[in-house]
Amino acid sequence: MKAIVVNQPGGADQLQVCEREKPEPKPGELLIKVKAAAINRTDIINREAKSGYLDLPILGIEVAGIVEVANTDTKIPAGTRVMGLVNGGGYAEYAVMPADRAMVIPDSLSYKQAAAIPEVFLTAYQTLFWLGELKENETALIHAGGSGVGTAAIQLAKQLAGARVITTAGSQEKLDFCRSLGADVEINYKEQDFDEKVLEATNGQGAAVILDFIGASYYRKNLASLQVDGRWVLIGLLGGAQLENINLMDLMMKRVQLKATLLTPRTDQYKAALTADFAGRALPLFEQNKLKPVIDTVFAMGDIQQAHQRMESNQNIGKIILNMDE
Amino acid sequence: MKAIVVNQPGGADQLQVCEREKPEPKPGELLIKVKAAAINRTDIINREAKSGYLDLPILGIEVAGIVEVANTDTKIPAGTRVMGLVNGGGYAEYAVMPADRAMVIPDSLSYKQAAAIPEVFLTAYQTLFWLGELKENETALIHAGGSGVGTAAIQLAKQLAGARVITTAGSQEKLDFCRSLGADVEINYKEQDFDEKVLEATNGQGAAVILDFIGASYYRKNLASLQVDGRWVLIGLLGGAQLENINLMDLMMKRVQLKATLLTPRTDQYKAALTADFAGRALPLFEQNKLKPVIDTVFAMGDIQQAHQRMESNQNIGKIILNMDE
């Protein structure tokens, strides 16, 4: 089968298509004929790192496709259209997936649309609800509103919690798109101090939940934007990791809950439980067209280098998809 | 009535007994003839601060006594022996208490024992279970094991969760006492690096929950002592608030949940819910003598200055009680 591997740790130019053995499903796993995969920042980290999260030389942590072999007694027979997280190996014509992580693709969605769902919607669901404990009518501050997780989080916060959504992005095009997804307040972080706008929009109270992909460079503004008893979920460090001059009393006075998280390195058991909870609550909303996968661009396997470059330049709105079907 | 007030913000020498009007219970409140109150660090902060948590000039946030007037339709009639948190005003012969915060004192306990329960057991309960989400067979690292909250937390972690308890203190006398309360591993932080001992005692895994009263000076060792997905509950800053050279990636890799909290400034509603949850689970264990209030010393109202000095010198094991009945 064709698969995309990393030649040497480094830039996008190190990605190449080559021939690999088809993987063998172990008990409890499905072998999937991959129709579409999606690009994630985790893939870039693994591409660059000498030791990544995953041992597999083939990148890719989510796929949509059709079950070819169901090496399991679960109710997902060969021929089923499924999507879900894989433990690496997604950028390939075939991949194996633990059966308890496979979600049946709603009939209304194509494989490309389905491949745009698992990682970002599961991450947004986990961070908003499992960690952020977002409740009805609370306010969520969702940074990087145009990103894959951002576009998923805006929709989930509105549709599942009826929350008020404030979002930040760096262009009017992205902000307009966030509004079309349901965001209530959009802030261009290049033009405005987002903490001032958040406090203005919340009568000085601040947001109950912050999804923070940024880290160090937003630390002070996020702290200022958080309400008392707020949950601050740290899921990325695009703005650096190093902090100086931190006063823990500030955290005490606001009774801050700072929860750092990563989805990819979590256990199979955790991913299965998260998938089941998400599928039960959110999949019906995809069928009703209340939740929408957001596709930025679609690349062929041979154009994987351009696909990674697009994500690295932060141009995308929503997901960058790899089409395996051409 | 006699009450203890702060002359001017400052040291223990600013505390004095004087005459004040008996408080009037509002609807939903009880007027309590106070038999015993207890000293808390919050009182010291309020004594020193120009603007404290509370507006009342009379210090004291917990009492045990007998209901004199029940200005409420609840089931706590005049004559009932009760204990609980008050919104200031505890160091006095009479105090008012929201009725939904009053716990009926188990018959087996004296008023002095009862006064040793509310603040420390509710704080320990809140931090271990509501915030720390301590589960059966997990390991809890409880600092300041000889303190009021420490002695309560050791007992609650053992009796309610069957947890493994590791505790730190600064003297052999305190450590021996922690063991008598049920602690499994005791560490003298003056003689040993507690993080090394915690890792040794947990096969390198670390603790699932840390109760941190210390803050800055323990930051690195607490981070090293925490397991992946651990909950780090920050409830005091005895070791300072100021941090430098913090790397958020360390928090991400361990998926740390850092939860800063204070009990006293929380809402009446929160305190009522916490009281109800605690009373349901823990009060029967006091009757069965499985949980024990820990009294360090008992002072008369006139000796309030010595009572505060004792807490400030960190000599106490358990609670310092103010006896109003002499």
XYZ file of C-alpha atoms in Angstrom:
652
model
C 0.000 0.000 0.000
C 0.997 3.628 -0.345
C 1.877 5.477 2.858
C 3.426 8.779 3.855
C 6.515 8.593 6.039
C 9.096 10.985 7.397
C 12.476 10.682 5.756
C 14.382 12.397 8.555
C 13.086 14.536 11.427
C 12.635 18.002 9.952
C 10.498 20.200 7.710
C 7.636 19.399 5.361
C 10.164 18.546 2.654
C 10.989 15.393 4.623
C 7.550 13.895 3.901
C 7.365 11.340 1.129
C 5.007 8.747 -0.285
C 6.384 5.209 -0.372
C 5.308 1.559 -0.378
C 4.654 -0.164 2.950
C 3.144 -3.444 4.104
C -0.568 -3.381 4.840
C -1.017 -3.427 8.649
C -2.465 -6.506 10.373
C -5.399 -5.882 12.727
C -4.899 -7.367 16.202
C -7.858 -8.757 18.157
C -10.284 -5.926 18.878
C -9.062 -3.876 15.934
C -10.503 -3.002 12.552
C -8.568 -2.871 9.314
C -9.798 0.153 7.439
C -9.488 1.009 3.773
C -8.727 4.701 4.297
C -10.683 7.093 2.080
C -9.582 10.314 3.740
C -7.270 11.383 6.566
C -6.690 14.778 8.159
C -3.654 16.844 9.119
C -3.064 17.726 12.780
C -0.457 19.764 14.647
C 0.522 16.557 16.394
C 1.673 15.280 13.008
C 3.935 18.294 12.615
C 5.371 17.770 16.098
C 6.002 14.118 15.252
C 7.512 15.046 11.900
C 9.991 17.392 13.592
C 10.727 15.399 16.727
C 13.364 12.739 17.038
C 11.038 10.938 19.405
C 7.387 11.698 18.844
C 4.303 10.617 20.726
C 3.952 7.612 18.484
C 6.320 4.875 17.462
C 4.878 4.347 13.994
C 6.925 5.796 11.186
C 3.704 6.526 9.294
C 2.143 9.821 10.434
C -1.564 10.488 10.923
C -3.908 10.080 13.903
C -7.402 10.129 12.349
C -9.079 8.589 9.321
C -12.393 7.977 7.612
C -12.900 4.898 5.487
C -14.584 1.590 5.093
C -14.060 -1.457 7.301
C -12.237 -4.141 5.318
C -11.600 -6.632 8.141
C -13.390 -6.589 11.493
C -11.119 -8.617 13.743
C -13.528 -8.267 16.630
C -16.910 -9.422 17.812
C -18.324 -5.904 17.989
C -21.197 -4.687 15.889
C -19.092 -3.013 13.221
C -18.979 -5.478 10.314
C -16.835 -5.263 7.207
C -18.311 -2.745 4.817
C -19.265 -0.190 7.491
C -18.326 3.443 6.863
C -16.381 4.585 9.956
C -14.320 7.480 11.243
C -12.117 7.801 14.321
C -8.749 8.199 15.975
C -5.912 5.805 15.189
C -2.654 5.239 17.071
C -0.567 6.598 14.201
C -0.535 5.268 10.673
C -3.397 7.375 9.327
C -1.613 8.777 6.262
C -1.913 5.516 4.366
C -4.225 3.499 2.149
C -4.937 1.108 5.036
C -4.893 1.694 8.794
C -5.870 -0.225 11.911
C -8.197 1.256 14.535
C -9.319 -0.083 17.933
C -12.958 -1.012 17.293
C -14.179 0.889 20.382
C -12.970 4.100 18.800
C -14.792 3.731 15.494
C -17.814 5.958 14.920
C -20.269 5.080 12.176
C -20.312 7.932 9.655
C -23.728 9.612 9.358
C -25.192 8.929 5.895
C -25.303 12.615 5.072
C -21.515 12.993 5.276
C -18.806 12.186 2.735
C -15.546 10.524 3.759
C -13.736 13.835 3.429
C -16.243 15.493 5.751
C -16.011 12.580 8.167
C -12.215 12.783 8.285
C -12.614 16.393 9.439
C -14.474 15.303 12.591
C -12.671 12.980 15.042
C -9.610 14.808 16.365
C -10.970 18.338 16.522
C -14.486 17.542 17.655
C -13.290 15.043 20.271
C -10.673 17.513 21.509
C -13.192 20.344 21.628
C -15.719 18.089 23.382
C -13.168 16.857 25.923
C -11.834 20.315 26.711
C -15.194 22.121 26.841
C -17.177 19.517 28.740
C -14.969 16.918 30.459
C -12.315 19.404 31.574
C -13.983 22.788 31.156
C -17.278 21.627 32.691
C -19.062 24.207 30.528
C -22.649 24.693 31.654
C -25.690 26.210 30.043
C -25.592 29.978 29.655
C -21.967 30.243 30.726
C -19.473 32.128 28.572
C -16.661 30.317 26.742
C -13.619 32.167 25.385
C -12.382 30.135 22.424
C -9.041 31.245 21.027
C -7.941 30.416 17.481
C -11.566 30.397 16.411
C -10.623 29.632 12.812
C -8.549 26.579 13.684
C -9.839 23.048 13.446
C -10.484 22.737 17.181
C -11.748 26.325 17.317
C -14.407 25.805 14.642
C -15.522 22.583 16.349
C -15.564 24.181 19.811
C -17.670 27.155 18.734
C -20.329 24.814 17.352
C -20.290 22.397 20.307
C -20.458 25.179 22.906
C -23.502 26.647 21.157
C -25.304 23.435 20.223
C -24.694 21.286 23.305
C -24.533 23.892 26.083
C -26.332 26.934 24.743
C -23.249 28.811 25.906
C -22.257 32.339 24.997
C -19.168 32.148 22.754
C -16.437 34.760 22.515
C -13.740 33.928 20.012
C -10.440 35.373 18.813
C -8.749 35.119 15.425
C -6.270 37.127 13.361
C -8.286 38.062 10.266
C -11.718 39.418 9.430
C -12.333 36.442 7.149
C -11.801 34.039 10.049
C -13.935 36.148 12.394
C -16.788 36.286 9.886
C -16.609 32.541 9.554
C -16.701 32.119 13.353
C -19.864 34.212 13.416
C -21.438 31.996 10.767
C -20.759 29.027 13.085
C -22.586 30.713 15.947
C -19.996 32.825 17.803
C -21.551 35.752 19.681
C -18.515 38.026 20.036
C -15.488 38.029 17.712
C -12.199 39.706 18.553
C -9.306 40.375 16.193
C -6.359 39.804 18.536
C -4.077 41.759 16.219
C -6.167 44.889 16.561
C -7.618 44.724 20.057
C -6.627 43.652 23.576
C -8.798 40.594 23.873
C -8.990 40.713 27.674
C -10.507 44.195 27.574
C -13.102 43.068 25.031
C -13.930 39.931 27.038
C -14.498 41.939 30.216
C -16.564 44.469 28.276
C -18.718 41.688 26.816
C -19.259 40.029 30.204
C -19.973 43.072 32.407
C -16.551 42.714 33.952
C -17.181 39.096 35.026
C -14.955 37.274 32.556
C -15.403 33.907 30.850
C -16.250 30.674 32.687
C -14.118 28.553 30.360
C -11.081 29.438 28.251
C -9.711 27.160 25.544
C -6.067 28.191 25.431
C -3.943 27.010 22.519
C -1.418 29.781 23.063
C 0.189 29.478 26.502
C 2.844 31.908 27.678
C 2.201 34.941 25.467
C -1.506 35.028 26.451
C -1.016 34.128 30.124
C -1.726 37.524 31.648
C -4.595 38.368 29.322
C -6.181 34.970 29.854
C -5.926 35.379 33.621
C -7.596 38.775 33.306
C -10.306 37.290 31.059
C -11.258 34.465 33.414
C -14.135 34.710 35.848
C -13.945 33.662 39.497
C -14.140 29.841 39.612
C -13.304 29.751 35.892
C -11.771 26.753 34.139
C -8.721 27.480 31.991
C -7.936 24.575 29.700
C -4.416 24.646 28.271
C -4.205 22.596 25.079
C -1.415 24.220 23.107
C 1.711 26.332 23.403
C 1.731 28.206 20.088
C 2.741 31.325 22.061
C 5.541 29.684 24.004
C 5.902 27.781 27.274
C 8.167 29.934 29.418
C 6.642 32.139 32.133
C 8.235 34.609 34.531
C 6.897 36.716 37.366
C 3.868 34.579 38.196
C 1.945 35.384 41.350
C 0.025 32.413 42.731
C -2.133 34.774 44.789
C -3.747 35.884 41.508
C -4.814 32.265 40.945
C -6.083 31.945 44.529
C -8.167 35.120 44.429
C -9.962 33.953 41.273
C -9.998 30.324 42.419
C -8.601 29.438 38.995
C -8.714 25.870 37.741
C -5.862 25.525 35.251
C -6.080 22.207 33.430
C -3.336 21.257 31.012
C -4.147 18.488 28.600
C -3.179 16.576 25.489
C -5.440 14.072 23.764
C -3.062 12.009 21.629
C -0.935 10.465 24.432
C -3.979 9.376 26.466
C -4.857 5.730 26.952
C -6.967 3.598 24.606
C -9.530 3.309 27.411
C -9.828 7.090 27.738
C -10.224 7.547 23.981
C -12.880 4.832 23.837
C -14.870 6.443 26.675
C -14.551 9.899 25.129
C -15.602 8.587 21.725
C -18.673 6.867 23.169
C -19.757 9.943 25.130
C -19.212 12.243 22.150
C -20.909 9.936 19.654
C -24.009 9.637 21.814
C -24.435 13.373 22.234
C -23.056 14.861 19.029
C -23.516 12.455 16.101
C -27.292 13.007 15.902
C -26.588 16.721 15.513
C -24.425 16.058 12.459
C -27.318 14.159 10.905
C -29.591 17.116 11.632
C -27.012 19.438 10.061
C -26.705 21.405 13.322
C -23.035 20.482 13.562
C -20.861 20.782 10.478
C -17.387 19.487 9.769
C -15.321 22.400 8.496
C -13.035 21.629 5.577
C -10.391 24.149 4.618
C -8.706 22.372 1.724
C -8.268 18.893 0.287
C -4.886 17.604 -0.883
C -3.932 14.431 -2.716
C -1.393 12.119 -1.034
C 1.315 13.322 -3.378
C 0.768 16.899 -2.200
C 1.372 16.161 1.491
C 4.214 18.679 1.702
C 1.914 21.532 0.662
C -0.718 20.295 3.102
C 1.705 20.563 6.034
C 2.979 23.931 4.842
C -0.551 25.278 4.786
C -1.126 24.344 8.420
C 2.254 25.730 9.458
C 1.442 29.088 7.885
C -1.815 29.303 9.928
C -3.794 30.074 6.792
C -6.406 27.381 7.213
C -9.963 27.812 8.415
C -10.987 24.374 9.613
C -9.436 21.101 8.603
C -6.872 20.208 5.980
C -7.855 16.885 4.441
C -5.791 14.250 2.695
C -7.749 12.435 0.022
C -6.694 8.794 -0.386
C -9.243 7.986 -3.019
C -7.618 9.450 -6.081
C -22.323 40.558 74.960
C -18.553 40.072 75.045
C -16.783 39.922 71.678
C -13.212 40.002 70.402
C -12.386 42.790 67.962
C -9.304 44.125 66.228
C -8.158 47.458 67.587
C -6.063 48.360 64.524
C -4.802 46.134 61.683
C -1.686 44.467 63.043
C -0.305 41.800 65.354
C -1.954 39.631 67.975
C -1.563 42.481 70.480
C -4.313 44.334 68.593
C -6.953 41.815 69.704
C -9.149 42.821 72.604
C -12.326 41.758 74.350
C -15.034 44.414 74.492
C -18.811 44.835 74.762
C -20.922 44.694 71.605
C -24.617 44.482 70.768
C -26.018 40.981 70.379
C -26.548 40.349 66.627
C -30.088 40.086 65.204
C -30.835 37.003 63.108
C -32.286 37.799 59.692
C -34.850 35.479 58.080
C -33.234 32.111 57.450
C -30.644 32.649 60.167
C -30.121 31.208 63.616
C -28.998 33.164 66.659
C -26.531 30.969 68.489
C -25.323 31.174 72.058
C -21.675 30.398 71.301
C -20.055 27.829 73.560
C -16.797 27.466 71.638
C -15.164 28.995 68.562
C -11.936 28.088 66.764
C -8.939 30.018 65.436
C -8.192 29.986 61.699
C -5.472 31.471 59.496
C -8.195 33.491 57.828
C -8.650 35.269 61.158
C -4.975 36.200 61.190
C -5.185 37.504 57.622
C -8.238 39.556 58.568
C -6.531 40.799 61.718
C -3.539 42.039 59.695
C -5.338 43.298 56.625
C -6.797 46.752 56.184
C -9.573 45.157 54.176
C -10.248 41.548 55.041
C -12.560 38.991 53.500
C -15.293 40.018 55.870
C -16.825 43.308 56.797
C -17.591 42.412 60.396
C -15.225 43.895 62.921
C -15.628 40.781 65.093
C -13.295 37.996 63.933
C -14.138 34.296 63.744
C -15.643 32.095 61.035
C -16.815 28.979 62.906
C -18.634 28.243 66.126
C -20.331 25.545 68.166
C -23.189 26.421 70.476
C -26.856 26.172 71.190
C -29.638 27.691 69.091
C -31.234 30.565 71.016
C -33.528 31.922 68.277
C -34.441 30.023 65.104
C -35.607 32.747 62.752
C -36.444 30.194 60.083
C -38.905 27.456 59.296
C -36.244 24.765 59.066
C -36.047 21.816 61.363
C -33.471 23.278 63.725
C -35.465 24.537 66.727
C -34.199 26.615 69.621
C -32.259 24.446 72.028
C -30.482 22.397 69.320
C -26.718 21.906 69.684
C -25.173 23.039 66.373
C -21.806 23.725 64.753
C -20.931 25.412 61.486
C -19.403 28.252 59.512
C -20.461 31.849 60.151
C -19.884 34.932 58.015
C -17.596 36.501 60.612
C -18.520 37.294 64.188
C -17.575 33.932 65.657
C -15.348 35.222 68.495
C -18.329 36.358 70.561
C -20.890 35.161 73.065
C -23.583 35.236 70.382
C -23.339 34.807 66.617
C -25.739 34.426 63.696
C -25.474 31.547 61.223
C -27.402 30.798 58.025
C -29.607 27.859 59.034
C -28.575 25.802 55.981
C -25.019 25.788 57.278
C -25.796 24.455 60.761
C -24.857 20.852 61.491
C -26.387 19.123 64.495
C -23.572 18.149 66.854
C -23.309 14.362 67.392
C -24.236 13.503 70.993
C -20.818 12.027 71.649
C -19.014 15.343 71.074
C -18.526 18.318 73.395
C -18.890 21.893 72.171
C -15.112 22.291 72.148
C -14.745 19.190 69.998
C -17.535 20.387 67.719
C -15.889 23.785 67.233
C -12.827 21.940 65.946
C -14.774 20.440 63.043
C -16.428 22.854 60.548
C -13.678 24.851 58.866
C -10.964 22.227 58.667
C -13.138 19.225 57.886
C -15.195 21.134 55.302
C -12.011 22.503 53.708
C -10.395 19.078 53.662
C -13.574 17.520 52.268
C -13.943 20.186 49.581
C -10.313 20.017 48.494
C -9.952 16.215 48.570
C -13.273 15.293 46.986
C -14.949 18.239 45.222
C -11.744 19.640 43.749
C -9.235 16.803 44.137
C -11.703 14.140 42.959
C -9.837 11.634 45.136
C -10.871 8.091 44.298
C -10.518 4.791 46.089
C -6.977 3.435 46.278
C -5.428 6.597 44.871
C -2.556 8.285 46.692
C -2.983 11.682 48.350
C -0.010 13.833 49.342
C -1.139 15.960 52.281
C 1.277 18.674 53.319
C 1.233 20.241 56.783
C -0.092 16.987 58.187
C -0.133 18.381 61.703
C -2.216 21.429 60.820
C -5.941 21.624 61.362
C -6.785 20.914 57.717
C -3.978 18.351 57.509
C -5.259 16.284 60.439
C -8.783 16.404 59.012
C -7.628 15.509 55.491
C -5.602 12.486 56.599
C -8.664 11.051 58.329
C -11.122 11.832 55.517
C -8.849 10.436 52.801
C -8.530 7.181 54.732
C -12.088 6.832 56.006
C -14.083 8.026 52.978
C -11.856 6.994 50.067
C -9.630 4.236 51.412
C -6.814 6.276 49.864
C -3.125 5.861 50.505
C -1.938 8.919 52.461
C 1.536 10.425 52.313
C 2.011 13.387 54.617
C 4.712 15.927 55.426
C 5.413 17.792 58.656
C 8.363 19.427 60.379
C 8.724 17.404 63.595
C 8.729 13.788 64.669
C 5.951 14.536 67.155
C 3.692 15.748 64.335
C 4.611 12.825 62.086
C 3.845 10.315 64.844
C 0.488 11.962 65.338
C -0.238 11.792 61.587
C 0.458 8.072 61.711
C -1.967 7.662 64.596
C -4.610 9.290 62.383
C -3.991 6.779 59.626
C -1.216 8.209 57.427
C 0.711 5.519 55.545
C 3.946 7.397 54.801
C 5.294 10.322 56.842
C 8.034 12.645 55.616
C 9.968 15.202 57.669
C 10.376 17.965 55.100
C 13.247 19.455 57.097
C 15.298 16.293 56.779
C 14.297 14.805 53.432
C 13.394 15.906 49.894
C 9.721 15.083 49.959
C 9.444 14.602 46.186
C 12.062 11.852 46.247
C 10.248 10.081 49.053
C 6.878 10.411 47.300
C 8.243 8.915 44.092
C 9.932 6.144 46.060
C 6.665 5.346 47.854
C 4.649 5.283 44.614
C 6.980 3.323 42.319
C 7.840 6.509 40.490
C 4.195 7.290 39.680
C 3.562 10.205 42.033
C 0.457 11.198 43.949
C -2.997 11.560 42.375
C -3.933 14.487 44.620
C -1.773 17.062 46.402
C -3.118 19.373 49.098
C -0.746 22.313 48.824
C -0.768 24.922 51.602
C 2.713 26.108 50.695
C 2.756 27.512 47.152
C 5.929 28.916 45.622
C 8.652 27.271 47.707
C 7.214 23.783 47.053
C 6.270 24.363 43.398
C 8.995 22.279 41.771
C 8.855 19.460 44.280
C 5.072 19.293 44.068
C 5.233 19.151 40.279
C 7.743 16.303 40.552
C 5.513 14.533 43.112
C 2.351 14.617 40.998
C 1.258 11.733 38.808
C 0.075 12.127 35.216
C -3.531 13.430 35.329
C -2.976 14.447 38.969
C -4.986 17.126 40.756
C -2.963 19.762 42.591
C -5.145 21.747 44.953
C -3.599 25.045 46.053
C -5.143 26.223 49.317
C -2.416 28.282 50.956
C 0.719 30.288 50.285
C 2.714 29.786 53.463
C 5.822 29.389 51.272
C 5.234 32.482 49.168
C 3.363 33.352 45.979
C 6.036 34.469 43.539
C 7.238 32.052 40.844
C 9.928 32.413 38.174
C 11.092 30.183 35.346
C 7.887 28.207 34.908
C 7.617 25.940 31.895
C 4.026 25.257 30.842
C 5.179 22.234 28.842
C 5.861 20.510 32.193
C 2.185 20.972 33.052
C 1.091 19.730 29.605
C 3.206 16.585 29.703
C 1.733 15.562 33.069
C -1.727 16.887 32.147
C -1.702 18.712 35.485
C -4.913 20.073 36.940
C -3.930 22.972 39.201
C -6.913 24.169 41.207
C -6.529 27.207 43.433
C -9.188 27.672 46.057
C -10.309 29.504 49.164
C -13.340 28.496 51.208
C -14.154 31.617 53.216
C -14.997 33.997 50.325
C -17.332 31.509 48.626
C -21.079 32.081 48.428
C -23.658 31.118 51.038
C -25.132 28.716 48.500
C -21.795 26.940 47.996
C -21.222 26.626 51.731
C -24.727 25.248 52.256
C -24.243 22.612 49.529
C -20.814 21.663 50.860
C -22.145 21.430 54.416
C -25.026 19.181 53.329
C -22.776 16.867 51.325
C -20.205 16.653 54.115
C -22.775 16.158 56.875
C -24.412 13.289 55.001
C -21.175 11.417 54.443
C -19.024 12.305 57.436
C -21.158 13.015 60.515
C -22.099 9.342 61.036
C -18.380 8.555 61.165
C -17.913 11.022 64.023
C -20.638 9.205 65.937
C -18.858 5.925 65.260
C -15.599 7.485 66.476
C -13.940 6.778 63.119
C -13.392 10.509 62.572
C -12.045 12.573 65.443
C -11.832 16.317 65.893
C -8.259 17.167 66.833
C -7.865 19.770 69.569
C -4.466 21.285 70.158
C -5.212 23.710 72.965
C -8.131 25.568 74.531
C -7.927 29.251 75.445
C -10.331 31.494 77.334
C -11.620 34.604 75.526
C -9.301 36.784 77.566
C -6.300 34.817 76.279
C -7.039 35.404 72.586
C -3.652 37.024 71.994
C -1.827 33.872 73.102
C -4.183 31.764 70.976
C -3.227 33.698 67.818
C 0.451 33.637 68.729
C 0.339 29.873 69.057
C -1.029 29.470 65.530
C 1.453 31.966 64.114
C 4.364 30.014 65.582
C 3.134 26.804 63.839
C 3.364 24.872 67.096
C -0.150 23.504 67.044
C -1.209 19.989 66.143
C -4.876 20.319 65.217
C -7.211 23.091 66.251
C -6.836 25.953 68.678
C -10.155 26.451 70.456
C -11.641 29.498 72.135
C -13.839 28.571 75.065
C -16.753 30.989 75.534
C -18.278 29.128 78.436
C -16.067 30.307 81.284
